[in-house]
């Protein structure tokens, strides 16, 4: 190869050619590294590229001259040397500027390569011109043109490849091409010099173009630039057409996806698909060249957001839409080359539906589906956080336990839909009562809890509890029926009543139980000593389940008389004799029966037993049985009454059912339906404790009763209070006008008896006339009644000692149902 080049170029010393080639390759590699090393400082990289390349050219030219003219001493005058170096530096700098400062295209690469080849040739020829002065060298124009064309082509491809991302062996290709270009330009430029015989001819004709090297190179450069520019433009046009087709294909593909696609480079948006524009409500044409921060909420750093997109798995984040709303999205990206630019493509997935579903799942896991209130799980977390916060701050908070009275009765009689509507109403009412720092939750059926934190004092807790009671006291319509509800509330206070969640819940539960025992619809704050009382109540409640079968329950009967002494009725009163504790007061065990709903089977037993006893009486006296709200509104109560009458054979007109005004308050419409069904059976209905309720006159208007029972609180003040006498006179007068009989209960003194006779009361009941007695004594009383009636003298029966019960035993009205203090005599 070396010999062939020596023959073609007429080399005198071909041994220096390998060294020249090495210099060309090393210089090419070093200069290209300098060109690519400093990406942002274009001037510095161009100067490094030009300086290294000029040094390589100068050494290469020296070696080339040694090979071609061994005896020639390389001594270029300073001004020619400077001009030569300037050509090389300017040409290389201009080439680098065109290459890196402009668009990456074939035309720019070819223009840069031709400029570089021109600078190299000008440097070599200028140095030669200065070396042989005052002689003028003559050149073969065709050779110069060919060398320029080959050198420029090699430079073009070298620089084109140098600006592309290459891998593997291809990374050395730009160095090889540029080194070969330098090698060709050095040897080709030197080889284009005409033989010595033609130098003298050229010296005699210095105006000929063959003796003007710069003009030769300029002309050759113009031709080469023209050819290469046309070629590069053609390549670029074809590449641009291909890129447009590819871009159109990729855009169609991108626009056909359901996910948004975003292409970003150096913090700026290069492109996006229609799905992203539709997601954000933005025209994608307006996004191009915009900073990525335009799409991000203010709280998100763009650099962090882009870095997160390069994670191996999708990352949840958010974007900002055209109306400045935040849209939750999931992003996943990777690095690509987009139009010869290093970029990042990011897939954007709308996760609003998934986020809403997850939020809904979390909400349902922590909230009650019916009322929307927090459930037991969230309440426990809130209670623990309240305990922690109160322990740190040294503040107090109150825990409220709320339980609806007779909810199961309403749910069973009006249906589960009505029960659900009632619970929703309660939730709305409780929410309206609390403040922003308070907490309300539903932890089960009709059980609600509340927290007030911080708590200023006990009065603050009681005020909130009264707001609960007041809000829930308002009547509402369920299934087109007017319903009145009440709530019992137990309150415990941290740290007075407990230092942990279990203690606070336990003490609040004990206070709730006391509130129910005190008559329901009440508030009770826990007090020391309630624990033992609750343990006793729980024990009694357990044993009450088997009291009927064990024979612990029994009935006593208290007589009712007319003012003339005629015996007209016996009221059945329930008693419980415990095997260990002895006689248990009805005031204690009847609330237990009602709260556990044992009152329904116990009440059925009382009704059946009372009717069975009355059938055995040797007369037509009536029997009266008190009925509770739970019992009256139970599903099968009318059937239970009908069966008791049919199985015992008691005439319906001999049975009186006594209901209190509190029964009517709880569920007016449902109660009216049941009372109408009972009246259809032919029995008598009595309104007990008349005058102690809230709307007595309205009940008389809506319900058809046979008799009213005046509450003992009025009777006991007849002989001492003129106002009480006036009220009783008005009640009796009103009742007679309405066609109702009147019974006065609690007659305990002769003065009270005389006053009631004077006022025209129809029936009398009380300790003065007769205490509750067992069934064994009823027959004796009835026989005395028959004897007195036969003698036409009933007056002695009005004042008699007939009861076996201890003097401190509960008086009239102490029965299975009505356990108010007035009725129980306690």
PDB file of C-alpha atoms in Angstrom, residues 49 53 57 87-88 90-99 105-123 144-160 177-178 181-182 185 189 214 216-233:
ATOM      1  CA  UNK A  49     -11.084  21.348  18.476  1.00  0.00           C
ATOM      2  CA  UNK A  53      -6.558  19.844  14.817  1.00  0.00           C
ATOM      3  CA  UNK A  57      -2.117  19.325  10.667  1.00  0.00           C
ATOM      4  CA  UNK A  87      -6.806  29.512   8.147  1.00  0.00           C
ATOM      5  CA  UNK A  88      -6.805  26.278  10.157  1.00  0.00           C
ATOM      6  CA  UNK A  90     -10.887  29.820  11.602  1.00  0.00           C
ATOM      7  CA  UNK A  91     -11.915  26.916   9.390  1.00  0.00           C
ATOM      8  CA  UNK A  92     -12.133  24.458  12.286  1.00  0.00           C
ATOM      9  CA  UNK A  93     -13.987  26.953  14.530  1.00  0.00           C
ATOM     10  CA  UNK A  94     -16.451  27.812  11.789  1.00  0.00           C
ATOM     11  CA  UNK A  95     -16.980  24.121  11.110  1.00  0.00           C
ATOM     12  CA  UNK A  96     -17.665  23.395  14.763  1.00  0.00           C
ATOM     13  CA  UNK A  97     -20.040  26.345  15.026  1.00  0.00           C
ATOM     14  CA  UNK A  98     -22.050  25.247  12.009  1.00  0.00           C
ATOM     15  CA  UNK A  99     -22.080  21.686  13.254  1.00  0.00           C
ATOM     16  CA  UNK A 105     -28.986  17.861   9.502  1.00  0.00           C
ATOM     17  CA  UNK A 106     -27.087  16.389   6.547  1.00  0.00           C
ATOM     18  CA  UNK A 107     -26.759  19.785   4.914  1.00  0.00           C
ATOM     19  CA  UNK A 108     -25.153  21.337   7.989  1.00  0.00           C
ATOM     20  CA  UNK A 109     -22.876  18.323   8.420  1.00  0.00           C
ATOM     21  CA  UNK A 110     -21.722  18.599   4.798  1.00  0.00           C
ATOM     22  CA  UNK A 111     -21.290  22.338   5.040  1.00  0.00           C
ATOM     23  CA  UNK A 112     -19.236  21.944   8.198  1.00  0.00           C
ATOM     24  CA  UNK A 113     -17.155  19.199   6.597  1.00  0.00           C
ATOM     25  CA  UNK A 114     -16.423  21.250   3.467  1.00  0.00           C
ATOM     26  CA  UNK A 115     -15.483  24.294   5.586  1.00  0.00           C
ATOM     27  CA  UNK A 116     -13.148  22.116   7.639  1.00  0.00           C
ATOM     28  CA  UNK A 117     -11.567  20.644   4.472  1.00  0.00           C
ATOM     29  CA  UNK A 118     -11.204  24.148   3.028  1.00  0.00           C
ATOM     30  CA  UNK A 119      -9.459  25.393   6.157  1.00  0.00           C
ATOM     31  CA  UNK A 120      -7.107  22.422   6.127  1.00  0.00           C
ATOM     32  CA  UNK A 121      -6.231  22.928   2.447  1.00  0.00           C
ATOM     33  CA  UNK A 122      -5.740  26.662   2.868  1.00  0.00           C
ATOM     34  CA  UNK A 123      -3.440  26.046   5.821  1.00  0.00           C
ATOM     35  CA  UNK A 144      -6.960  19.999  -6.199  1.00  0.00           C
ATOM     36  CA  UNK A 145     -10.657  19.649  -6.988  1.00  0.00           C
ATOM     37  CA  UNK A 146     -10.546  15.875  -6.527  1.00  0.00           C
ATOM     38  CA  UNK A 147      -8.640  16.159  -3.251  1.00  0.00           C
ATOM     39  CA  UNK A 148     -11.113  18.748  -1.972  1.00  0.00           C
ATOM     40  CA  UNK A 149     -14.040  16.584  -2.965  1.00  0.00           C
ATOM     41  CA  UNK A 150     -12.635  13.474  -1.292  1.00  0.00           C
ATOM     42  CA  UNK A 151     -11.423  15.336   1.785  1.00  0.00           C
ATOM     43  CA  UNK A 152     -14.671  17.237   2.191  1.00  0.00           C
ATOM     44  CA  UNK A 153     -16.710  14.075   1.802  1.00  0.00           C
ATOM     45  CA  UNK A 154     -14.670  12.291   4.458  1.00  0.00           C
ATOM     46  CA  UNK A 155     -14.897  15.291   6.788  1.00  0.00           C
ATOM     47  CA  UNK A 156     -18.649  15.498   6.245  1.00  0.00           C
ATOM     48  CA  UNK A 157     -19.275  11.891   7.148  1.00  0.00           C
ATOM     49  CA  UNK A 158     -16.874  12.111  10.066  1.00  0.00           C
ATOM     50  CA  UNK A 159     -18.651  15.093  11.585  1.00  0.00           C
ATOM     51  CA  UNK A 160     -22.084  13.588  10.827  1.00  0.00           C
ATOM     52  CA  UNK A 177     -12.948   9.100   8.809  1.00  0.00           C
ATOM     53  CA  UNK A 178     -11.481  12.397  10.027  1.00  0.00           C
ATOM     54  CA  UNK A 181      -9.588  13.005   5.571  1.00  0.00           C
ATOM     55  CA  UNK A 182      -6.562  14.770   7.089  1.00  0.00           C
ATOM     56  CA  UNK A 185      -5.852  16.410   2.320  1.00  0.00           C
ATOM     57  CA  UNK A 189      -2.549  18.893  -1.511  1.00  0.00           C
ATOM     58  CA  UNK A 214      -5.967  30.294  -2.083  1.00  0.00           C
ATOM     59  CA  UNK A 216      -7.636  27.500  -6.256  1.00  0.00           C
ATOM     60  CA  UNK A 217      -8.896  26.257  -2.913  1.00  0.00           C
ATOM     61  CA  UNK A 218     -11.651  28.872  -2.854  1.00  0.00           C
ATOM     62  CA  UNK A 219     -12.849  27.825  -6.268  1.00  0.00           C
ATOM     63  CA  UNK A 220     -12.654  24.188  -5.366  1.00  0.00           C
ATOM     64  CA  UNK A 221     -14.421  24.927  -2.083  1.00  0.00           C
ATOM     65  CA  UNK A 222     -17.212  26.734  -3.910  1.00  0.00           C
ATOM     66  CA  UNK A 223     -17.710  23.795  -6.227  1.00  0.00           C
ATOM     67  CA  UNK A 224     -17.524  21.284  -3.362  1.00  0.00           C
ATOM     68  CA  UNK A 225     -19.846  23.287  -1.130  1.00  0.00           C
ATOM     69  CA  UNK A 226     -22.324  23.556  -3.959  1.00  0.00           C
ATOM     70  CA  UNK A 227     -22.221  19.851  -4.648  1.00  0.00           C
ATOM     71  CA  UNK A 228     -22.291  18.808  -1.009  1.00  0.00           C
ATOM     72  CA  UNK A 229     -24.980  21.323  -0.078  1.00  0.00           C
ATOM     73  CA  UNK A 230     -27.176  20.057  -2.871  1.00  0.00           C
ATOM     74  CA  UNK A 231     -26.503  16.507  -1.763  1.00  0.00           C
ATOM     75  CA  UNK A 232     -27.120  17.358   1.890  1.00  0.00           C
ATOM     76  CA  UNK A 233     -30.334  19.205   1.061  1.00  0.00           C
TER      77      UNK A 233
END
